[in-house]
Short mmCIF file of C-alpha atoms in Angstrom, two decimals:
data_model
loop_
_atom_site.label_atom_id
_atom_site.label_comp_id
_atom_site.label_asym_id
_atom_site.label_seq_id
_atom_site.Cartn_x
_atom_site.Cartn_y
_atom_site.Cartn_z
CA MET P 1 -46.97 52.46 21.23
CA ILE P 2 -45.46 51.99 18.01
CA LYS P 3 -47.57 52.53 15.14
CA TRP P 4 -46.52 50.03 12.52
CA LYS P 5 -48.80 52.34 9.73
CA GLN P 6 -46.57 55.21 10.51
CA ASN P 7 -43.13 53.46 11.17
CA THR P 8 -43.55 50.75 8.67
CA ILE P 9 -39.47 50.70 9.22
CA PHE P 10 -39.59 49.22 12.52
CA LYS P 11 -41.51 46.70 11.36
CA PRO P 12 -38.43 45.06 9.44
CA VAL P 13 -35.97 45.12 11.78
CA ALA P 14 -38.86 44.03 14.75
CA CYS P 15 -39.31 40.84 12.58
CA PHE P 16 -35.74 40.05 12.88
CA LEU P 17 -34.84 40.66 15.77
CA ILE P 18 -37.58 38.51 17.53
CA LEU P 19 -36.31 35.82 14.64
CA CYS P 20 -32.37 36.34 16.39
CA LEU P 21 -33.68 35.96 19.41
CA SER P 22 -35.17 32.75 18.58
CA LEU P 23 -32.36 30.57 17.37
CA PHE P 24 -30.36 32.34 20.58
CA ILE P 25 -33.37 31.02 22.61
CA PHE P 26 -34.25 27.65 20.33
CA PRO P 27 -30.71 27.33 18.59
CA THR P 28 -30.99 25.19 15.65
CA LYS P 29 -29.19 21.42 15.21
CA ILE P 30 -26.67 21.38 12.28
CA THR P 31 -27.71 18.36 10.57
CA TYR P 32 -25.89 17.09 7.38
CA ALA P 33 -27.37 15.30 4.47
CA GLU P 34 -28.90 11.89 4.79
CA ASN P 35 -28.85 11.09 1.20
CA PRO P 36 -26.06 10.57 -0.51
CA PRO P 37 -25.62 12.67 -3.61
CA SER P 38 -26.19 11.27 -7.33
CA ALA P 39 -22.89 10.11 -9.44
CA ALA P 40 -22.88 9.79 -13.11
CA ALA P 41 -20.63 6.69 -12.76
CA ASP P 42 -22.62 3.38 -14.02
CA SER P 43 -20.72 1.22 -11.08
CA VAL P 44 -19.90 3.06 -7.66
CA VAL P 45 -19.47 2.45 -4.03
CA LEU P 46 -18.47 4.41 -0.92
CA LEU P 47 -17.09 2.36 1.69
CA ASP P 48 -14.58 2.74 4.78
CA ALA P 49 -11.72 0.99 4.72
CA THR P 50 -10.97 0.00 7.81
CA THR P 51 -14.03 -2.50 8.60
CA GLY P 52 -15.00 -2.71 4.81
CA GLU P 53 -18.86 -1.28 5.41
CA ILE P 54 -20.35 -0.05 2.72
CA LEU P 55 -21.67 3.28 2.69
CA TYR P 56 -23.30 3.85 0.02
CA SER P 57 -23.58 2.52 -3.49
CA ARG P 58 -24.86 1.53 -6.95
CA ASN P 59 -24.79 -1.50 -9.41
CA MET P 60 -21.27 -1.91 -7.40
CA ASN P 61 -20.84 -5.49 -8.53
CA THR P 62 -21.72 -4.94 -12.56
CA ALA P 63 -18.06 -5.31 -14.19
CA TYR P 64 -17.32 -2.46 -16.69
CA PRO P 65 -13.47 -1.70 -18.53
CA PRO P 66 -11.51 0.16 -15.90
CA ALA P 67 -9.29 1.58 -18.02
CA SER P 68 -6.13 2.89 -16.41
CA THR P 69 -7.41 2.78 -13.11
CA THR P 70 -6.23 -1.04 -13.71
CA LYS P 71 -2.61 1.02 -12.49
CA VAL P 72 -3.29 0.44 -9.06
CA MET P 73 -3.50 -3.52 -9.45
CA THR P 74 0.03 -3.11 -11.26
CA ALA P 75 1.55 -0.56 -8.76
CA LEU P 76 0.23 -3.17 -5.79
CA LEU P 77 2.06 -6.13 -6.91
CA THR P 78 4.91 -3.81 -7.46
CA LEU P 79 5.65 -2.46 -4.04
CA GLU P 80 5.01 -6.50 -2.67
CA ASN P 81 7.75 -7.92 -4.95
CA CYS P 82 10.31 -5.09 -5.33
CA ASP P 83 12.59 -2.86 -3.80
CA LEU P 84 11.76 0.71 -4.76
CA ASP P 85 15.73 1.16 -5.65
CA GLU P 86 15.54 -1.56 -7.27
CA ILE P 87 17.13 -0.36 -11.30
CA VAL P 88 14.40 -1.63 -14.29
CA THR P 89 16.61 -2.05 -17.55
CA ILE P 90 13.97 -0.99 -20.35
CA PRO P 91 13.09 -4.05 -22.61
CA GLU P 92 12.36 -3.16 -25.84
CA LYS P 93 8.52 -4.57 -25.97
CA ALA P 94 8.04 -1.36 -23.82
CA VAL P 95 9.06 1.32 -25.62
CA GLY P 96 6.65 2.24 -27.72
CA ILE P 97 3.11 1.31 -26.44
CA GLU P 98 0.32 2.69 -27.23
CA GLY P 99 -1.60 6.00 -25.56
CA SER P 100 -0.26 8.12 -22.61
CA LYS P 101 3.32 7.63 -22.09
CA ILE P 102 6.79 9.41 -20.77
CA TRP P 103 8.49 8.07 -23.99
CA ILE P 104 10.69 5.71 -21.80
CA LEU P 105 13.90 3.87 -24.26
CA LYS P 106 15.28 0.86 -25.01
CA ASP P 107 18.29 0.03 -22.21
CA GLU P 108 17.52 2.83 -20.44
CA ASP P 109 18.20 2.46 -16.21
CA ILE P 110 15.35 3.45 -14.05
CA THR P 111 14.60 2.96 -10.57
CA VAL P 112 11.34 0.59 -9.71
CA ARG P 113 10.32 4.35 -7.47
CA ASN P 114 10.57 6.40 -10.83
CA LEU P 115 8.57 4.10 -12.99
CA LEU P 116 5.83 3.93 -10.25
CA LEU P 117 5.74 7.96 -10.54
CA ALA P 118 5.30 7.81 -13.65
CA LEU P 119 2.97 5.20 -13.64
CA MET P 120 0.73 7.50 -11.21
CA LEU P 121 1.06 10.56 -12.31
CA GLU P 122 1.65 10.31 -15.65
CA SER P 123 -0.79 6.48 -16.13
CA ALA P 124 2.18 6.08 -18.25
CA ASN P 125 1.22 2.81 -20.15
CA ASP P 126 5.42 1.91 -21.07
CA CYS P 127 6.57 2.04 -17.31
CA ALA P 128 3.20 -0.40 -16.96
CA VAL P 129 5.50 -2.59 -19.61
CA ALA P 130 8.70 -2.52 -18.10
CA LEU P 131 6.87 -2.74 -14.35
CA ALA P 132 5.40 -5.93 -15.32
CA ILE P 133 7.79 -7.25 -17.09
CA HIS P 134 10.84 -6.69 -14.55
CA VAL P 135 8.41 -8.61 -11.65
CA GLY P 136 6.25 -11.26 -13.67
CA GLY P 137 9.26 -12.30 -15.84
CA SER P 138 6.83 -11.50 -18.81
CA GLU P 139 4.41 -9.43 -19.19
CA GLU P 140 1.42 -12.52 -19.55
CA ALA P 141 3.09 -13.36 -16.07
CA PHE P 142 2.40 -10.73 -14.30
CA VAL P 143 -1.07 -10.87 -15.80
CA LYS P 144 -1.45 -13.90 -14.42
CA MET P 145 -0.10 -12.68 -10.75
CA MET P 146 -2.75 -9.91 -11.01
CA ASN P 147 -5.46 -12.17 -11.16
CA ASP P 148 -4.46 -14.35 -8.42
CA LYS P 149 -4.14 -11.39 -6.74
CA ALA P 150 -7.79 -10.15 -6.98
CA LYS P 151 -9.21 -14.08 -6.11
CA GLU P 152 -6.78 -13.80 -2.99
CA LEU P 153 -8.81 -10.33 -2.11
CA GLY P 154 -11.48 -12.27 -3.13
CA LEU P 155 -12.94 -10.52 -5.98
CA LYS P 156 -15.53 -11.69 -8.10
CA ASN P 157 -15.92 -9.40 -11.21
CA THR P 158 -12.71 -8.70 -12.31
CA ASN P 159 -10.21 -9.56 -14.74
CA PHE P 160 -7.13 -8.81 -16.22
CA GLU P 161 -5.71 -8.85 -19.37
CA ASN P 162 -2.68 -6.46 -19.53
CA PRO P 163 -0.98 -4.17 -16.29
CA HIS P 164 -2.60 -1.03 -17.90
CA GLY P 165 -5.71 -0.74 -19.16
CA LEU P 166 -6.21 0.09 -22.99
CA TYR P 167 -8.93 -1.51 -24.00
CA ASN P 168 -10.01 -5.16 -24.09
CA ASN P 169 -13.47 -6.70 -23.89
CA LYS P 170 -12.06 -9.35 -21.47
CA HIS P 171 -10.46 -6.52 -19.17
CA LYS P 172 -13.48 -5.29 -16.50
CA THR P 173 -13.57 -4.79 -12.79
CA SER P 174 -16.44 -3.80 -10.45
CA ALA P 175 -16.67 0.02 -7.95
CA TYR P 176 -16.50 -2.13 -5.70
CA ASP P 177 -13.88 -4.26 -6.72
CA LEU P 178 -11.67 -2.09 -7.60
CA ALA P 179 -12.61 -0.08 -4.23
CA GLN P 180 -10.90 -3.22 -2.45
CA ILE P 181 -7.86 -3.00 -3.95
CA MET P 182 -7.47 0.25 -3.84
CA ARG P 183 -8.45 -0.39 0.23
CA GLU P 184 -5.20 -2.99 -0.50
CA ALA P 185 -2.90 -0.74 -2.00
CA VAL P 186 -3.17 1.88 0.42
CA LYS P 187 -1.58 -0.09 3.35
CA TYR P 188 1.88 0.97 1.87
CA PRO P 189 3.40 4.49 2.79
CA GLU P 190 4.90 4.62 -0.32
CA PHE P 191 2.02 4.56 -2.26
CA VAL P 192 0.50 7.04 -0.44
CA LYS P 193 3.74 9.34 -1.18
CA ILE P 194 4.30 8.48 -4.47
CA SER P 195 -0.02 8.93 -5.23
CA THR P 196 0.17 12.26 -3.52
CA THR P 197 3.79 13.30 -5.07
CA VAL P 198 2.50 16.74 -7.29
CA SER P 199 5.20 16.88 -9.67
CA ALA P 200 8.75 15.24 -9.91
CA LYS P 201 11.11 14.05 -12.17
CA VAL P 202 12.39 10.86 -13.79
CA PRO P 203 17.17 11.81 -13.58
CA GLY P 204 17.95 11.84 -17.10
CA THR P 205 19.79 8.67 -18.60
CA THR P 206 22.59 7.92 -21.13
CA GLN P 207 19.73 7.59 -23.84
CA VAL P 208 17.47 10.89 -22.25
CA PRO P 209 19.74 13.11 -20.42
CA LYS P 210 17.25 15.41 -19.67
CA GLY P 211 14.92 12.78 -17.97
CA HIS P 212 11.27 12.62 -17.96
CA PRO P 213 9.26 15.45 -16.35
CA LEU P 214 6.11 14.40 -14.29
CA TRP P 215 3.09 16.03 -13.45
CA ASN P 216 -0.03 14.17 -11.38
CA LYS P 217 -2.67 14.30 -13.29
CA ASN P 218 -5.77 13.95 -10.33
CA LYS P 219 -6.93 17.20 -9.66
CA LEU P 220 -7.55 16.39 -6.42
CA VAL P 221 -3.88 16.18 -5.41
CA GLN P 222 -3.08 19.70 -7.70
CA GLY P 223 -3.86 22.86 -5.94
CA GLY P 224 -6.35 24.64 -7.72
CA ASN P 225 -10.06 24.81 -7.51
CA LEU P 226 -10.78 21.17 -7.15
CA HIS P 227 -8.53 19.90 -3.82
CA TYR P 228 -9.14 18.60 -1.21
CA LYS P 229 -7.35 18.73 1.64
CA TYR P 230 -7.97 15.18 2.69
CA ILE P 231 -7.15 13.45 -0.05
CA GLU P 232 -4.22 10.84 -0.26
CA SER P 233 -4.24 8.78 -3.41
CA GLY P 234 -6.34 8.48 -6.67
CA LYS P 235 -6.30 7.23 -10.22
CA THR P 236 -7.34 8.16 -13.26
CA GLY P 237 -8.63 6.07 -16.33
CA TYR P 238 -10.00 6.91 -19.73
CA THR P 239 -10.56 5.07 -23.14
CA THR P 240 -12.88 5.74 -25.79
CA GLN P 241 -14.49 2.47 -25.34
CA SER P 242 -14.01 2.26 -21.67
CA GLN P 243 -15.20 5.94 -20.57
CA HIS P 244 -14.19 7.35 -17.91
CA SER P 245 -13.42 5.48 -14.02
CA TYR P 246 -11.83 7.05 -11.14
CA VAL P 247 -10.49 5.59 -7.75
CA ALA P 248 -9.30 7.36 -4.38
CA SER P 249 -8.98 7.37 -1.04
CA ALA P 250 -9.11 9.99 1.69
CA GLN P 251 -8.47 10.52 5.55
CA LYS P 252 -10.12 12.94 7.32
CA ASP P 253 -9.77 12.04 11.34
CA GLY P 254 -8.14 8.43 11.39
CA GLN P 255 -11.20 8.18 9.19
CA ARG P 256 -10.15 6.12 5.79
CA LEU P 257 -13.30 6.30 3.01
CA ILE P 258 -12.35 4.98 -0.12
CA VAL P 259 -14.35 5.99 -3.55
CA ALA P 260 -14.28 3.99 -6.84
CA LEU P 261 -16.55 5.37 -9.94
CA VAL P 262 -16.20 2.64 -13.05
CA HIS P 263 -17.39 3.89 -16.28
CA ASP P 264 -18.50 7.17 -16.28
CA GLU P 265 -19.76 9.00 -19.31
CA ILE P 266 -19.20 12.47 -18.75
CA LYS P 267 -16.41 12.94 -16.92
CA ASN P 268 -17.95 14.51 -13.42
CA TYR P 269 -15.87 12.22 -11.11
CA PHE P 270 -13.60 14.87 -9.33
CA TYR P 271 -16.54 16.33 -8.30
CA ASP P 272 -18.69 12.74 -7.81
CA ALA P 273 -15.45 11.62 -5.60
CA ILE P 274 -15.35 15.14 -3.53
CA GLU P 275 -19.10 14.56 -3.16
CA LEU P 276 -19.16 11.25 -1.81
CA PHE P 277 -15.92 11.92 0.37
CA ASN P 278 -18.08 14.81 2.17
CA TYR P 279 -20.97 12.81 2.99
CA GLY P 280 -19.42 9.45 4.52
CA PHE P 281 -17.08 11.99 6.70
CA ASP P 282 -19.97 14.27 7.40
CA ASN P 283 -22.37 11.81 8.46
CA TYR P 284 -20.24 8.49 9.27
CA LYS P 285 -17.50 7.47 11.72
CA LEU P 286 -14.67 4.89 12.50
CA GLU P 287 -15.68 4.05 16.30
CA LYS P 288 -13.05 1.52 18.25
CA ILE P 289 -15.70 -0.62 20.06
CA TYR P 290 -13.28 -2.66 21.68
CA SER P 291 -9.34 -2.61 22.19
CA ALA P 292 -6.99 -6.38 22.15
CA GLY P 293 -7.20 -7.74 25.55
CA GLU P 294 -10.28 -6.29 26.48
CA THR P 295 -12.80 -8.87 28.63
CA ILE P 296 -15.51 -8.35 26.74
CA THR P 297 -17.90 -10.90 27.76
CA THR P 298 -18.23 -14.14 30.31
CA TYR P 299 -19.11 -17.26 28.42
CA GLU P 300 -21.85 -19.63 30.23
CA ASP P 301 -22.91 -22.75 29.62
CA GLU P 302 -23.92 -25.95 31.84
CA GLY P 303 -21.27 -25.38 34.86
CA ILE P 304 -18.45 -23.24 31.92
CA SER P 305 -18.12 -19.76 32.95
CA MET P 306 -15.18 -18.34 31.20
CA PRO P 307 -13.40 -15.74 31.15
CA LEU P 308 -13.43 -14.01 26.79
CA ILE P 309 -10.73 -10.85 26.21
CA ALA P 310 -10.90 -9.88 22.89
CA LYS P 311 -8.07 -10.91 20.18
CA ASP P 312 -7.55 -7.63 18.55
CA ASP P 313 -9.25 -4.25 18.35
CA VAL P 314 -12.24 -4.46 16.92
CA TYR P 315 -13.81 -1.45 14.82
CA MET P 316 -17.18 -0.62 13.47
CA THR P 317 -18.91 2.41 10.84
CA LEU P 318 -21.49 3.84 12.71
CA LYS P 319 -23.72 7.49 12.07
CA LYS P 320 -22.42 9.83 13.42
CA ASP P 321 -25.13 10.51 15.90
CA SER P 322 -25.28 7.15 17.23
CA SER P 323 -24.98 6.27 20.71
CA ALA P 324 -25.81 2.23 20.84
CA LYS P 325 -23.74 0.00 22.86
CA PRO P 326 -23.18 -3.67 20.92
CA GLU P 327 -24.85 -6.66 20.68
CA LEU P 328 -22.91 -9.43 21.01
CA THR P 329 -23.89 -12.96 19.98
CA LEU P 330 -21.28 -15.66 20.76
CA ALA P 331 -20.67 -19.24 18.44
CA ASP P 332 -20.11 -21.97 20.55
CA ILE P 333 -16.87 -23.33 22.55
CA ASP P 334 -16.22 -27.02 22.21
CA LYS P 335 -16.60 -28.37 25.94
CA ASN P 336 -14.58 -31.62 25.92
CA SER P 337 -10.91 -29.16 25.07
CA VAL P 338 -8.83 -27.72 27.65
CA TYR P 339 -8.14 -23.81 27.46
CA ILE P 340 -5.46 -21.71 29.46
CA TYR P 341 -4.86 -18.04 29.30
CA GLY P 342 -4.33 -16.71 25.76
CA ASP P 343 -5.86 -20.10 23.75
CA GLU P 344 -8.26 -19.37 20.88
CA VAL P 345 -11.96 -20.16 21.93
CA THR P 346 -14.39 -19.12 19.67
CA THR P 347 -15.50 -16.38 17.65
CA GLY P 348 -18.39 -13.46 18.56
CA THR P 349 -20.41 -11.12 16.32
CA ALA P 350 -20.81 -7.03 17.07
CA LYS P 351 -23.94 -5.98 15.97
CA ILE P 352 -25.70 -2.36 15.82
CA GLY P 353 -27.55 -1.22 13.75
CA LYS P 354 -27.42 -2.92 10.74
CA SER P 355 -23.64 -3.37 11.00
CA THR P 356 -21.48 -6.41 12.27
CA VAL P 357 -18.30 -7.29 13.16
CA ASP P 358 -17.07 -10.95 13.32
CA ILE P 359 -14.58 -11.04 16.74
CA THR P 360 -12.20 -13.26 17.64
CA LEU P 361 -11.85 -14.06 21.32
CA LEU P 362 -9.30 -15.83 23.42
CA ALA P 363 -9.71 -17.70 26.73
CA GLY P 364 -9.31 -15.10 29.41
CA ASP P 365 -8.98 -18.23 31.85
CA GLU P 366 -8.25 -21.76 32.09
CA TYR P 367 -10.88 -24.75 31.49
CA PHE P 368 -10.65 -28.20 31.94
CA PRO P 369 -13.58 -30.48 30.67
CA PRO P 370 -14.92 -32.96 33.50
CA THR P 371 -13.61 -35.97 31.74
CA ALA P 372 -10.03 -33.64 30.81
CA LYS P 373 -7.35 -36.48 32.17
CA ILE P 374 -4.53 -33.29 32.66
CA ASN P 375 -1.46 -32.38 34.57
CA LYS P 376 -3.38 -29.36 35.52
CA THR P 377 -0.71 -28.34 38.35
CA TYR P 378 1.31 -27.89 35.05
CA VAL P 379 -1.61 -26.49 33.11
CA GLU P 380 -1.52 -23.55 35.81
CA LYS P 381 1.65 -23.20 35.90
CA THR P 382 1.84 -22.11 32.04
CA THR P 383 -1.24 -20.37 32.42
CA ALA P 384 0.14 -18.19 35.14
CA GLU P 385 3.22 -17.61 32.47
CA THR P 386 1.52 -16.67 30.11
CA GLN P 387 -0.37 -13.86 31.95
CA SER P 388 3.01 -12.24 33.81
CA THR P 389 5.35 -10.34 31.76
CA PRO P 390 8.26 -12.76 30.70
CA GLN P 391 11.60 -13.41 32.94
CA TYR P 392 14.70 -14.10 31.90
CA PRO P 393 14.99 -18.07 32.71
CA VAL P 394 15.47 -19.92 35.65
CA TYR P 395 18.96 -21.89 35.25
CA PRO P 396 21.48 -19.38 33.28
CA PHE P 397 20.61 -17.13 36.60
CA VAL P 398 20.98 -20.14 39.19
CA ILE P 399 24.51 -21.47 37.04
CA THR P 400 25.37 -17.48 37.47
CA VAL P 401 25.55 -17.63 40.84
CA LEU P 402 26.83 -20.64 41.51
CA ILE P 403 29.84 -20.06 38.76
CA ILE P 404 30.18 -16.48 41.11
CA ILE P 405 30.38 -18.38 44.69
CA MET P 406 32.56 -21.01 43.18
CA LEU P 407 34.52 -18.12 41.49
CA ILE P 408 34.72 -16.51 45.42
CA VAL P 409 35.58 -20.00 47.28
CA ILE P 410 38.41 -20.25 45.39
CA THR P 411 39.66 -16.76 45.60
CA ARG P 412 39.42 -17.67 49.55
CA ILE P 413 41.62 -20.47 49.14
CA ILE P 414 44.24 -19.40 47.42
CA GLN P 415 44.93 -16.47 49.81
CA ILE P 416 44.51 -18.87 52.36
CA LYS P 417 47.73 -20.93 50.74
CA LYS P 418 49.21 -17.51 50.44
CA LYS P 419 49.09 -16.91 54.28
CA SER P 420 50.50 -19.80 55.11
CA ARG P 421 53.14 -20.43 53.39
CA LYS P 422 54.23 -16.87 54.60
CA LYS P 423 53.81 -18.13 57.83
CA ASN P 424 56.09 -21.45 56.72
CA ILE P 425 58.42 -18.48 55.84
CA PHE P 426 58.95 -17.10 58.98
CA TRP P 427 58.88 -19.25 61.34
CA ASP P 428 61.86 -21.05 59.57
#
């Protein structure tokens, strides 16, 4: 028997072995922080870009001046309206604008692509104005386009006064609205490619033979200690009055998250963004709950029995440990309408916990109201054609066969006449 007092060295060793053995026999489950990290900005949001699900927010609808994060909207409108290889002749109004710039000169010819690189990497205000005038015809017209786009996206706390973000007390947006603009921009692969470019150079022109070197100011893209391997876009912003802002998108295992941080007094947004991204990826998953074309339920009511199929793929953002199945609620259908396979019938709402998603549902079979006066045979034929793989039209095929038969007959007649002539010649 070991005597602890006489062999004091064995006591800590034995305790360590017992602890290791207990961990092996009773393994602990690794869990992630359930509470999101705090962030320095006054308006904050973390959302899933696919579903729009908000994973964390604080004052997300409070509007502040966003500084150069404005340029995400400028880039979005440029991508919507321009070819990247278009040539922009720099207007005088874009030259020498205050704030960050790459010192473009009047009448320089620069492609849209290179102006976007300067816009996103160097946050060039002069390039923002050049693009605005090129796209909108004037800076004022472009600003109207920006506000029209904000309304189209359903943004309620945003107003733009310029394409670059220099301070204006009427120029404001919220973290939620800024995240929605980024959510739209990252749908363009070229935007992601430009945003993750570490460095580039605008080729030389007659006015500037050496060109314009560019360096990305987004530290999550750079290779230093703040590099974030899942980052796919990001834009910083700062003026003295606006304070600091940052919006970024990251993608991991097919799940895209967006962070927006507006009105940060201490410039902690790089660290806050990384912590928020990690919190989102560690605690949430993007899950496909229905596939397009999948029969997900049957509508049963007053003698109606109609299979309903999903029009599109349906996703939900769920907690990592969630295994719950969706509860589906259906809107009523119009019982006085005729439906054939593939017709849009109604909508539904799938719910898991607090998460909900709306679904468009199509007819998986035909339906005739009892009072409907319609050629049922025609509808059945149409339904069958809709469900089957498209075939070549019948009439061209029949015509082709008839032409071949006629050619064969004509050829045969000609052969018979030739033989007949030869025979007559022989007997003569």
